[in-house]
Short mmCIF file of C-alpha atoms in Angstrom, two decimals:
data_model
loop_
_atom_site.label_atom_id
_atom_site.label_comp_id
_atom_site.label_asym_id
_atom_site.label_seq_id
_atom_site.Cartn_x
_atom_site.Cartn_y
_atom_site.Cartn_z
CA MET A 953 80.29 156.67 87.74
CA THR A 954 83.14 158.85 86.24
CA VAL A 955 84.79 158.55 89.46
CA ARG A 956 83.84 154.83 89.64
CA LEU A 957 85.61 154.63 85.97
CA LYS A 958 88.64 156.71 86.90
CA THR A 959 89.02 154.46 89.83
CA LEU A 960 88.66 150.94 87.99
CA ALA A 961 91.39 152.80 85.75
CA ALA A 962 93.91 153.69 88.09
CA LEU A 963 93.49 150.18 89.17
CA VAL A 964 94.00 148.27 86.08
CA ALA A 965 97.18 150.95 85.44
CA LEU A 966 98.49 150.07 88.82
CA ALA A 967 98.27 146.15 88.05
CA ALA A 968 99.83 146.31 84.90
CA GLY A 969 102.52 148.27 86.20
CA ALA A 970 103.36 146.23 89.42
CA PRO A 971 106.39 143.72 89.25
CA ALA A 972 105.90 140.26 88.35
CA PHE A 973 107.64 137.63 90.46
CA ALA A 974 109.87 135.25 89.23
CA LEU A 975 110.15 131.84 89.36
CA ASP A 976 112.81 130.58 91.53
CA LEU A 977 114.15 126.65 91.65
CA LEU A 978 112.27 125.94 95.07
CA GLU A 979 109.20 127.32 94.14
CA ALA A 980 109.53 125.46 90.62
CA TYR A 981 110.19 122.36 92.53
CA ARG A 982 107.54 122.78 94.75
CA ASP A 983 105.04 123.06 92.01
CA ALA A 984 106.26 119.83 90.17
CA LEU A 985 105.95 118.37 93.81
CA ALA A 986 102.16 119.00 93.49
CA SER A 987 101.58 118.10 89.86
CA ASP A 988 104.17 115.59 88.78
CA PRO A 989 102.53 112.37 87.00
CA GLN A 990 105.73 110.13 87.80
CA LEU A 991 105.66 111.53 91.46
CA ALA A 992 101.96 110.94 91.42
CA SER A 993 101.94 106.83 90.27
CA ALA A 994 104.70 106.47 93.23
CA ARG A 995 102.22 107.78 95.85
CA SER A 996 99.62 105.47 94.69
CA GLN A 997 102.10 102.67 94.13
CA LEU A 998 102.61 102.67 97.59
CA GLN A 999 99.41 103.19 98.73
CA ALA A 1000 98.50 100.04 97.13
CA ILE A 1001 101.02 98.16 98.37
CA ARG A 1002 100.18 99.35 102.44
CA GLU A 1003 96.72 97.56 101.47
CA ARG A 1004 98.70 94.51 101.44
CA VAL A 1005 99.37 94.09 105.34
CA PRO A 1006 95.82 94.49 106.34
CA GLN A 1007 95.22 91.84 103.95
CA ALA A 1008 97.38 89.59 104.98
CA ARG A 1009 96.97 90.47 108.81
CA ALA A 1010 92.99 89.08 107.65
CA ALA A 1011 94.04 85.73 107.23
CA LEU A 1012 95.08 85.56 110.55
CA LEU A 1013 91.97 86.86 111.99
CA PRO A 1014 88.76 84.65 112.89
CA GLN A 1015 86.58 84.26 109.55
CA VAL A 1016 82.84 84.53 109.93
CA SER A 1017 80.16 84.07 107.54
CA ALA A 1018 76.65 83.06 107.59
CA THR A 1019 74.51 80.71 105.49
CA ALA A 1020 70.55 80.63 104.65
CA ALA A 1021 69.14 78.26 102.74
CA VAL A 1022 65.12 77.67 101.57
CA MET A 1023 63.88 74.74 99.31
CA ARG A 1024 60.63 73.38 98.05
CA GLN A 1025 60.62 69.31 98.01
CA ASP A 1026 58.26 67.24 96.05
CA PHE A 1027 57.43 63.79 96.88
CA ASP A 1028 55.94 60.98 95.25
CA THR A 1029 55.72 57.30 95.72
CA ASN A 1030 53.39 54.41 95.13
CA LEU A 1031 52.56 54.06 98.27
CA ALA A 1032 51.11 57.70 98.95
CA PRO A 1033 50.01 60.62 96.93
CA ALA A 1034 52.31 63.04 95.78
CA ARG A 1035 53.03 66.00 98.44
CA GLN A 1036 54.92 69.21 98.58
CA PHE A 1037 56.93 70.23 101.71
CA ASN A 1038 59.27 73.49 102.28
CA SER A 1039 62.07 73.43 104.47
CA GLN A 1040 64.32 76.52 105.68
CA SER A 1041 67.41 76.42 107.40
CA TYR A 1042 70.12 78.99 108.62
CA GLY A 1043 73.26 79.09 110.24
CA ILE A 1044 76.62 80.61 111.18
CA GLN A 1045 80.60 79.16 111.01
CA LEU A 1046 83.59 80.18 112.36
CA SER A 1047 86.91 79.47 111.79
CA TYR A 1048 89.95 81.08 113.55
CA PRO A 1049 93.73 79.77 112.37
CA LEU A 1050 95.96 78.34 115.19
CA LEU A 1051 98.81 77.57 113.63
CA ARG A 1052 99.46 78.90 110.19
CA LYS A 1053 102.59 79.41 109.48
CA PRO A 1054 102.38 80.53 105.79
CA TYR A 1055 100.30 83.38 106.91
CA ASN A 1056 102.86 84.51 109.33
CA GLU A 1057 105.27 84.92 106.54
CA VAL A 1058 102.88 86.37 104.15
CA LEU A 1059 102.47 89.20 106.51
CA GLU A 1060 106.07 89.72 106.71
CA GLN A 1061 106.41 90.05 103.29
CA SER A 1062 103.90 92.54 103.29
CA LYS A 1063 105.74 94.42 105.92
CA LEU A 1064 108.85 94.77 103.97
CA GLN A 1065 107.14 95.24 100.77
CA VAL A 1066 105.90 98.57 102.16
CA THR A 1067 109.54 99.80 103.54
CA ALA A 1068 110.78 98.97 99.89
CA GLY A 1069 107.26 101.10 98.35
CA GLU A 1070 108.21 104.03 101.02
CA ALA A 1071 112.30 103.74 99.61
CA GLN A 1072 110.85 103.89 96.07
CA LEU A 1073 108.67 107.31 96.86
CA LEU A 1074 111.70 108.64 98.51
CA GLN A 1075 113.73 108.19 95.37
CA ALA A 1076 110.95 109.55 93.08
CA GLU A 1077 110.91 112.39 94.99
CA GLN A 1078 115.08 112.50 94.83
CA ASP A 1079 114.70 112.47 91.07
CA LEU A 1080 112.20 114.87 90.59
CA ILE A 1081 114.60 117.47 92.55
CA LEU A 1082 116.94 116.34 90.02
CA ARG A 1083 114.71 116.72 86.97
CA VAL A 1084 113.35 120.29 87.90
CA SER A 1085 117.34 121.43 88.65
CA GLN A 1086 118.40 120.08 85.64
CA ALA A 1087 115.16 121.89 83.45
CA TYR A 1088 115.88 124.85 85.33
CA PHE A 1089 119.23 125.20 84.86
CA ASP A 1090 119.02 124.29 81.22
CA LEU A 1091 116.86 127.34 80.94
CA LEU A 1092 119.23 129.22 82.60
CA ALA A 1093 121.86 128.51 79.83
CA ALA A 1094 119.93 128.75 77.76
CA GLN A 1095 118.86 132.39 78.06
CA ASP A 1096 122.75 132.83 79.12
CA ASN A 1097 123.40 131.85 75.34
CA LEU A 1098 121.15 133.40 74.18
CA GLU A 1099 122.13 136.77 75.98
CA THR A 1100 125.57 136.30 74.89
CA ILE A 1101 125.14 135.76 71.20
CA ARG A 1102 122.74 139.14 71.10
CA ALA A 1103 125.64 141.14 73.18
CA GLN A 1104 127.95 139.66 70.35
CA LYS A 1105 125.91 140.52 67.65
CA ARG A 1106 125.65 143.76 68.54
CA ALA A 1107 129.24 144.55 68.92
CA ILE A 1108 129.91 142.82 65.25
CA SER A 1109 127.57 145.01 64.18
CA GLU A 1110 129.04 148.24 65.42
CA GLN A 1111 132.35 146.51 64.21
CA LEU A 1112 130.58 146.10 60.68
CA ALA A 1113 129.54 149.88 60.89
CA SER A 1114 132.95 151.12 61.28
CA ALA A 1115 134.75 148.88 58.49
CA LYS A 1116 131.94 150.23 55.99
CA ARG A 1117 132.66 154.14 57.29
CA ASN A 1118 136.59 153.20 57.38
CA PHE A 1119 136.36 151.81 53.98
CA GLU A 1120 133.84 154.54 52.10
CA VAL A 1121 136.80 157.19 53.38
CA GLY A 1122 139.70 154.94 52.14
CA THR A 1123 141.27 153.85 55.52
CA ALA A 1124 140.49 150.15 55.56
CA THR A 1125 140.20 147.78 53.06
CA ILE A 1126 136.66 145.77 51.75
CA THR A 1127 137.92 142.58 53.39
CA ASP A 1128 137.79 144.07 56.90
CA GLN A 1129 133.66 144.89 56.02
CA GLN A 1130 133.73 141.57 54.46
CA GLU A 1131 135.24 139.65 57.41
CA ALA A 1132 133.14 141.80 60.19
CA GLN A 1133 129.70 140.86 57.73
CA ALA A 1134 130.19 137.05 57.64
CA ARG A 1135 130.81 136.96 61.21
CA PHE A 1136 127.86 139.05 61.99
CA ASP A 1137 125.85 136.73 59.11
CA LEU A 1138 127.30 133.25 61.66
CA THR A 1139 126.02 135.14 64.87
CA SER A 1140 122.47 135.63 63.42
CA ALA A 1141 122.36 132.55 62.53
CA GLN A 1142 123.51 131.04 65.79
CA GLU A 1143 120.87 133.66 67.59
CA ILE A 1144 117.80 131.83 65.91
CA ALA A 1145 119.09 128.71 66.94
CA ALA A 1146 119.70 130.12 70.30
CA GLN A 1147 116.20 131.47 70.61
CA ASN A 1148 114.87 128.15 69.82
CA ASP A 1149 117.00 126.05 72.31
CA LEU A 1150 115.45 128.85 74.70
CA ALA A 1151 111.99 128.29 73.77
CA VAL A 1152 112.44 124.52 74.32
CA ARG A 1153 114.31 124.88 77.71
CA ARG A 1154 111.12 127.03 78.80
CA ALA A 1155 108.70 124.90 77.73
CA ALA A 1156 110.11 121.57 79.54
CA LEU A 1157 110.27 123.33 82.58
CA ALA A 1158 106.46 124.12 81.99
CA GLN A 1159 105.95 120.95 81.51
CA LEU A 1160 107.42 119.62 84.62
CA ILE A 1161 105.73 122.20 87.02
CA ALA A 1162 102.57 122.15 85.01
CA ARG A 1163 102.21 125.81 84.29
CA PRO A 1164 103.66 128.57 82.16
CA VAL A 1165 107.13 129.67 82.86
CA GLY A 1166 108.41 133.56 82.52
CA ASP A 1167 111.36 134.85 84.05
CA VAL A 1168 113.54 132.88 86.05
CA ASN A 1169 116.11 133.76 89.35
CA GLU A 1170 119.53 133.50 88.31
CA LEU A 1171 122.50 132.73 90.11
CA ARG A 1172 124.40 135.36 92.05
CA PRO A 1173 127.06 137.01 90.58
CA GLY A 1174 130.50 135.91 91.65
CA VAL A 1175 128.97 133.22 93.43
CA THR A 1176 131.45 130.64 95.23
CA LEU A 1177 131.02 126.94 95.12
CA GLU A 1178 132.04 124.53 97.68
CA GLY A 1179 133.08 120.99 97.57
CA PRO A 1180 131.57 117.99 98.49
CA GLN A 1181 131.95 117.14 102.62
CA PRO A 1182 133.44 115.18 103.47
CA ALA A 1183 135.93 115.47 100.85
CA GLY A 1184 137.15 111.75 100.69
CA GLU A 1185 135.73 110.31 97.80
CA SER A 1186 135.92 106.63 99.73
CA ASP A 1187 133.14 108.03 102.23
CA TRP A 1188 131.01 109.14 99.54
CA VAL A 1189 131.37 105.44 97.74
CA GLN A 1190 130.80 103.58 100.82
CA SER A 1191 127.74 105.51 101.77
CA ALA A 1192 126.47 105.08 98.42
CA ARG A 1193 127.09 101.60 98.29
CA ASP A 1194 124.93 101.12 101.94
CA ASN A 1195 122.73 104.06 101.59
CA ASN A 1196 121.64 104.59 97.48
CA LEU A 1197 118.20 103.96 97.36
CA LEU A 1198 117.83 101.40 94.56
CA VAL A 1199 120.10 99.49 97.11
CA GLN A 1200 117.93 99.82 99.84
CA GLN A 1201 115.06 98.30 97.55
CA GLN A 1202 117.25 95.61 96.40
CA ARG A 1203 118.44 94.62 99.36
CA LEU A 1204 114.35 94.30 100.25
CA ALA A 1205 113.28 92.19 97.49
CA ALA A 1206 116.35 89.71 99.01
CA ASP A 1207 114.65 89.97 102.28
CA VAL A 1208 111.24 89.11 100.84
CA ALA A 1209 112.67 86.45 98.45
CA GLN A 1210 114.21 84.59 101.88
CA ARG A 1211 110.43 85.13 103.58
CA GLU A 1212 109.10 83.69 100.60
CA ILE A 1213 111.03 80.29 101.04
CA GLU A 1214 109.84 80.32 103.91
CA ARG A 1215 106.79 80.55 103.32
CA ARG A 1216 107.13 77.91 100.71
CA ARG A 1217 108.64 75.51 103.39
CA ALA A 1218 105.98 76.15 105.55
CA ALA A 1219 103.83 74.07 103.67
CA TYR A 1220 105.34 71.04 105.44
CA TYR A 1221 104.08 72.20 108.67
CA PRO A 1222 100.76 71.00 109.74
CA SER A 1223 97.87 73.41 110.20
CA ILE A 1224 95.33 74.14 113.36
CA ASP A 1225 92.28 75.47 113.09
CA LEU A 1226 89.32 76.60 115.62
CA VAL A 1227 86.34 75.42 113.78
CA GLY A 1228 82.55 76.29 115.21
CA ASN A 1229 79.33 76.54 113.99
CA VAL A 1230 75.65 76.90 114.71
CA GLY A 1231 72.85 76.24 113.07
CA HIS A 1232 68.82 76.36 112.73
CA GLY A 1233 66.65 74.38 110.35
CA ARG A 1234 62.80 73.38 109.90
CA ASN A 1235 61.39 70.51 107.32
CA SER A 1236 57.81 69.24 107.43
CA ALA A 1237 58.55 66.56 105.06
CA PHE A 1238 57.82 63.57 107.40
CA ASN A 1239 54.79 65.00 109.19
CA LEU A 1240 52.13 67.82 109.30
CA ILE A 1241 53.86 69.74 112.04
CA GLY A 1242 57.44 69.42 110.89
CA VAL A 1243 60.77 68.81 112.18
CA ARG A 1244 62.58 71.89 114.16
CA THR A 1245 66.82 71.14 114.35
CA ASP A 1246 68.86 73.31 116.24
CA SER A 1247 72.43 72.39 116.28
CA ALA A 1248 76.06 73.64 117.59
CA ALA A 1249 79.89 72.41 117.33
CA ILE A 1250 83.23 73.83 118.46
CA GLY A 1251 86.56 72.05 117.86
CA VAL A 1252 89.84 71.75 116.83
CA GLN A 1253 90.88 71.18 113.06
CA LEU A 1254 94.10 69.47 111.84
CA SER A 1255 95.37 68.88 108.66
CA VAL A 1256 98.61 67.43 108.10
CA PRO A 1257 100.22 67.24 104.41
CA LEU A 1258 101.66 63.81 103.74
CA TYR A 1259 102.43 63.66 100.15
CA THR A 1260 101.74 66.00 97.61
CA GLY A 1261 103.80 64.92 94.55
CA GLY A 1262 106.82 66.87 94.82
CA LEU A 1263 104.91 70.02 94.61
CA ILE A 1264 106.38 71.61 97.74
CA GLN A 1265 109.88 70.58 97.00
CA ALA A 1266 109.88 72.34 93.52
CA SER A 1267 108.22 74.97 95.21
CA VAL A 1268 110.77 75.61 97.15
CA ARG A 1269 113.72 75.45 94.92
CA GLU A 1270 111.92 77.53 92.60
CA ALA A 1271 112.06 80.03 95.58
CA THR A 1272 115.43 79.59 96.25
CA ALA A 1273 116.66 80.56 92.77
CA LEU A 1274 114.63 83.55 93.17
CA LEU A 1275 116.62 84.87 96.20
CA ASP A 1276 119.97 84.18 94.34
CA ARG A 1277 118.78 86.48 91.52
CA SER A 1278 117.72 88.94 94.18
CA LEU A 1279 121.06 88.41 95.64
CA SER A 1280 122.49 89.09 92.36
CA ASP A 1281 120.82 92.47 91.60
CA LEU A 1282 121.77 93.58 95.17
CA GLU A 1283 125.20 93.10 94.52
CA SER A 1284 124.93 94.83 90.69
CA SER A 1285 122.68 97.69 92.17
CA ARG A 1286 125.75 98.52 94.67
CA ARG A 1287 128.46 98.49 92.37
CA LEU A 1288 126.06 100.33 90.14
CA ALA A 1289 125.58 102.56 93.00
CA GLU A 1290 129.15 102.85 93.88
CA GLN A 1291 130.23 103.79 90.16
CA ASN A 1292 127.61 106.99 89.90
CA ALA A 1293 128.67 108.04 93.41
CA ARG A 1294 132.41 108.08 92.42
CA GLN A 1295 131.38 109.49 88.92
CA ALA A 1296 129.24 112.28 90.34
CA TYR A 1297 131.91 112.72 93.07
CA LEU A 1298 134.62 113.27 90.21
CA GLY A 1299 132.45 115.77 88.06
CA LEU A 1300 131.99 117.76 91.26
CA ASN A 1301 135.51 117.97 91.67
CA SER A 1302 136.53 118.09 88.06
CA GLY A 1303 133.63 120.67 87.40
CA LEU A 1304 134.54 122.99 90.42
CA ALA A 1305 138.27 123.11 89.09
CA GLN A 1306 136.92 123.98 85.39
CA VAL A 1307 135.03 126.95 86.97
CA GLY A 1308 138.20 128.33 88.33
CA ALA A 1309 140.22 127.57 85.01
CA LEU A 1310 137.39 129.31 83.18
CA GLU A 1311 137.56 132.24 85.43
CA ALA A 1312 141.09 132.48 84.82
CA ALA A 1313 140.41 132.09 81.50
CA GLU A 1314 137.61 134.82 81.13
CA ARG A 1315 140.24 137.43 82.79
CA SER A 1316 142.84 136.27 79.99
CA SER A 1317 140.27 137.12 77.28
CA ARG A 1318 139.31 139.98 78.77
CA LEU A 1319 142.88 140.86 78.43
CA ALA A 1320 143.51 139.49 75.23
CA LEU A 1321 140.66 141.56 73.55
CA ASP A 1322 141.94 144.71 75.70
CA SER A 1323 145.29 144.38 73.86
CA ASN A 1324 143.63 143.39 70.64
CA VAL A 1325 141.74 146.72 70.37
CA LEU A 1326 144.94 148.70 71.35
CA GLY A 1327 146.89 147.21 68.69
CA TYR A 1328 143.73 147.57 66.23
CA GLN A 1329 144.30 151.46 67.43
CA VAL A 1330 148.01 151.75 66.59
CA GLY A 1331 147.52 149.31 63.14
CA VAL A 1332 149.17 146.43 64.33
CA ARG A 1333 146.42 144.48 64.83
CA ILE A 1334 143.30 143.86 62.00
CA ASN A 1335 139.89 143.46 62.37
CA ILE A 1336 139.66 139.95 62.15
CA ASP A 1337 142.11 139.98 65.40
CA VAL A 1338 139.48 142.08 67.09
CA LEU A 1339 136.28 140.04 66.50
CA ASN A 1340 138.47 136.42 67.32
CA ALA A 1341 139.04 138.16 70.58
CA GLN A 1342 135.73 139.08 71.20
CA GLN A 1343 134.67 135.71 69.91
CA GLN A 1344 136.51 134.09 72.17
CA LEU A 1345 135.70 135.97 75.29
CA PHE A 1346 132.13 135.66 74.71
CA ALA A 1347 132.30 131.99 74.30
CA THR A 1348 134.40 131.94 77.70
CA GLN A 1349 132.02 134.01 79.51
CA SER A 1350 129.25 131.25 78.26
CA GLN A 1351 131.20 127.98 79.19
CA LEU A 1352 131.92 129.40 82.44
CA ALA A 1353 128.14 129.82 83.27
CA ARG A 1354 127.26 126.28 81.97
CA ALA A 1355 130.27 124.98 83.86
CA ARG A 1356 128.64 126.32 87.12
CA TYR A 1357 125.53 124.88 86.84
CA ASP A 1358 127.03 121.45 85.95
CA ALA A 1359 128.80 121.69 89.20
CA LEU A 1360 125.71 122.48 91.45
CA LEU A 1361 123.86 119.72 89.47
CA SER A 1362 126.61 117.30 90.01
CA GLY A 1363 126.71 117.99 93.81
CA LEU A 1364 122.67 117.28 93.81
CA THR A 1365 123.66 114.24 91.89
CA LEU A 1366 126.24 113.02 94.34
CA LYS A 1367 124.04 113.45 97.46
CA SER A 1368 121.37 111.33 95.60
CA THR A 1369 123.76 108.78 94.86
CA THR A 1370 123.65 108.23 98.68
CA GLY A 1371 119.96 108.35 98.91
CA ILE A 1372 120.30 111.90 101.23
CA LEU A 1373 118.78 114.44 98.87
CA SER A 1374 116.42 116.28 100.08
CA GLU A 1375 114.32 119.70 99.61
CA THR A 1376 117.17 121.34 102.03
CA ASP A 1377 119.77 120.79 99.76
CA LEU A 1378 117.50 122.39 97.09
CA ALA A 1379 116.68 125.48 99.41
CA ARG A 1380 120.66 125.92 99.89
CA ILE A 1381 121.11 126.56 96.06
CA ASN A 1382 117.88 128.69 95.98
CA ALA A 1383 119.36 131.25 98.29
CA LEU A 1384 122.26 131.33 95.75
CA LEU A 1385 119.57 132.96 93.10
CA VAL A 1386 118.61 136.53 93.12
CA PRO A 1387 115.68 138.24 90.68
CA PRO A 1388 116.65 138.81 87.03
CA ARG A 1389 118.15 142.03 86.35
CA ALA A 1390 117.25 142.21 82.58
CA SER A 1391 114.63 139.99 80.89
CA THR A 1392 116.19 137.83 77.51
CA GLY A 1393 113.09 137.93 75.38
CA ASP A 1394 112.38 137.85 71.82
CA SER A 1395 112.85 142.21 72.14
CA GLY A 1396 116.62 141.61 72.17
CA ALA A 1397 116.95 143.34 75.13
CA GLY A 1398 120.18 143.08 77.07
CA THR A 1399 123.63 144.81 77.69
CA THR A 1400 124.55 146.95 74.36
CA ALA A 1401 128.05 145.81 73.54
CA GLN A 1402 129.38 149.30 71.97
CA ALA A 1403 131.20 149.51 68.70
CA LEU A 1404 135.14 149.17 68.86
CA PRO A 1405 137.62 152.34 68.37
CA ALA A 1406 138.81 152.52 65.12
CA PRO A 1407 142.34 151.83 63.82
CA GLN A 1408 145.09 154.29 64.25
CA GLY A 1409 144.67 156.77 61.35
CA ALA A 1410 140.90 155.79 60.70
CA PRO A 1411 138.25 158.55 60.94
CA GLY A 1412 137.07 158.94 64.68
CA ALA A 1413 140.57 156.80 65.61
CA THR A 1414 142.38 157.51 69.26
CA PRO A 1415 145.05 159.58 68.88
CA PRO A 1416 148.41 158.06 68.98
CA GLN A 1417 150.49 157.93 72.19
CA GLY A 1418 151.81 161.69 72.33
CA ALA A 1419 149.52 163.31 69.59
CA ALA A 1420 146.84 166.01 71.60
CA PRO A 1421 143.69 164.83 72.21
CA GLY A 1422 141.21 166.26 69.52
CA ALA A 1423 144.14 165.76 66.59
CA ALA A 1424 142.72 166.50 63.19
CA PRO A 1425 142.16 163.19 60.99
CA ALA A 1426 144.11 162.98 58.10
CA SER A 1427 144.12 165.43 55.07
CA GLY A 1428 140.96 164.93 53.06
CA ALA A 1429 139.51 162.27 55.58
CA LYS A 1430 135.65 163.07 57.27
CA ALA A 1431 136.11 163.29 61.02
CA ASN A 1432 133.81 161.17 62.96
CA PRO A 1433 132.93 161.19 66.56
CA PRO A 1434 135.33 159.19 68.84
CA ALA A 1435 133.79 155.58 68.79
CA PRO A 1436 133.65 154.30 72.46
CA ALA A 1437 135.26 151.33 74.01
CA PRO A 1438 133.00 148.36 74.08
CA ASN A 1439 131.34 147.01 77.37
CA MET A 1440 131.33 143.57 77.31
CA PRO A 1441 128.32 141.92 78.65
CA ARG A 1442 127.06 140.91 81.88
CA GLN A 1443 127.53 137.50 82.60
CA ARG A 1444 124.43 135.55 84.56
CA GLY A 1445 126.10 133.03 86.92
CA GLY A 1446 129.36 134.75 86.87
CA ARG A 1447 130.89 138.58 87.33
CA VAL A 1448 129.80 141.72 85.75
CA LEU A 1449 132.57 142.55 83.05
CA LYS A 1450 133.10 146.16 83.02
CA ARG A 1451 135.75 148.02 81.42
#
């Protein structure tokens, strides 16, 4: 028993220490593929539409029916006493349409409707790809934002502590302390909002995939994003005009409307049916023995509409107007597809350019922070300058990550406008993701940004250029250990920033 308990305890400890696998984009999509109610609704809709084909085909096939009857008859006359008789009959009827043009048009309409339903299902799948990708990257952006704010808060906290120490020994004014305190309080408020936003984004993704969401894979640092292929805007716009799934559905709807005109005009045509019946009856009403009858008939039945009071003409005019409406809807969908493709194309190229500009801005902000730190050390910059430079760098890093996510989403949207978006495109993006290096949770875990160096002349300040390392502080000042230079936080979806 003791050995079993020890073994069980070891297994539990091993399971507790085993690393949990983070959710990636492709896995999230496949989970949503199996549980999304909108996609399930589209599948059921397509299945229902497919049943219209056998229904329409059934009208062109032979129709066979059987009838049977049992009756009890009473006869009462003034010439004979009342009598009661029984009669039985049964028969089989056959009807086979030889010429029914409206039925043929209904069959062709049902086939077109199935094709339109398949395009509608494909559109639902592509919409799901976009919804999952949007929710996934929104979650990553929220994690980046919270991590950046927490790193900034830690840096400000250290700067606030340094300002308090410097004020206590008289090497800094109360203004430095108050400025750092104000910035710390503001960042605390931003952290609360970021925590709430992260929880909302996590819940949105969990709703899509129908299960809780823990850690998710992140965009690989330093990843290079590619532009659209082909590169020409006109190619994408023309492809969207021809192949957009909504355009395909509207084109098929116009074809169905054209078939509807033909179906209603077919009411002018004669109809020819092959008909036949077989029957048997027994009646004992006229004699005590009873009468038995057997019958069989087969023939061709012709029906020609001569006058319907203008019903057919009015019906054709109605169908023609509906066709005009379908053609107008088709042109509207084409223009919308062109606009969406152009917007996605410009958004993708603009996003890629913005990523490049923000990467340059990140490097510039880094240099600006280094310069302000150095200026603060030698006394030519004040505390608020360093805080502003910190905030600018953190904001740039957050914007850079968001720009990368938006560029990826624009690429998916562009393919969706042309009807070629598929799981393969999602797999390509998924290959750019890597397991998270650190979890962003409520505990505040993340990369620590250390305090900035104290200004020149303050306790713990770096000696001015030319001074001997370890030079004594000013008279009467209490020496503090040198404060380390700040370690900027890593940027998810960007480069690892280190000093």
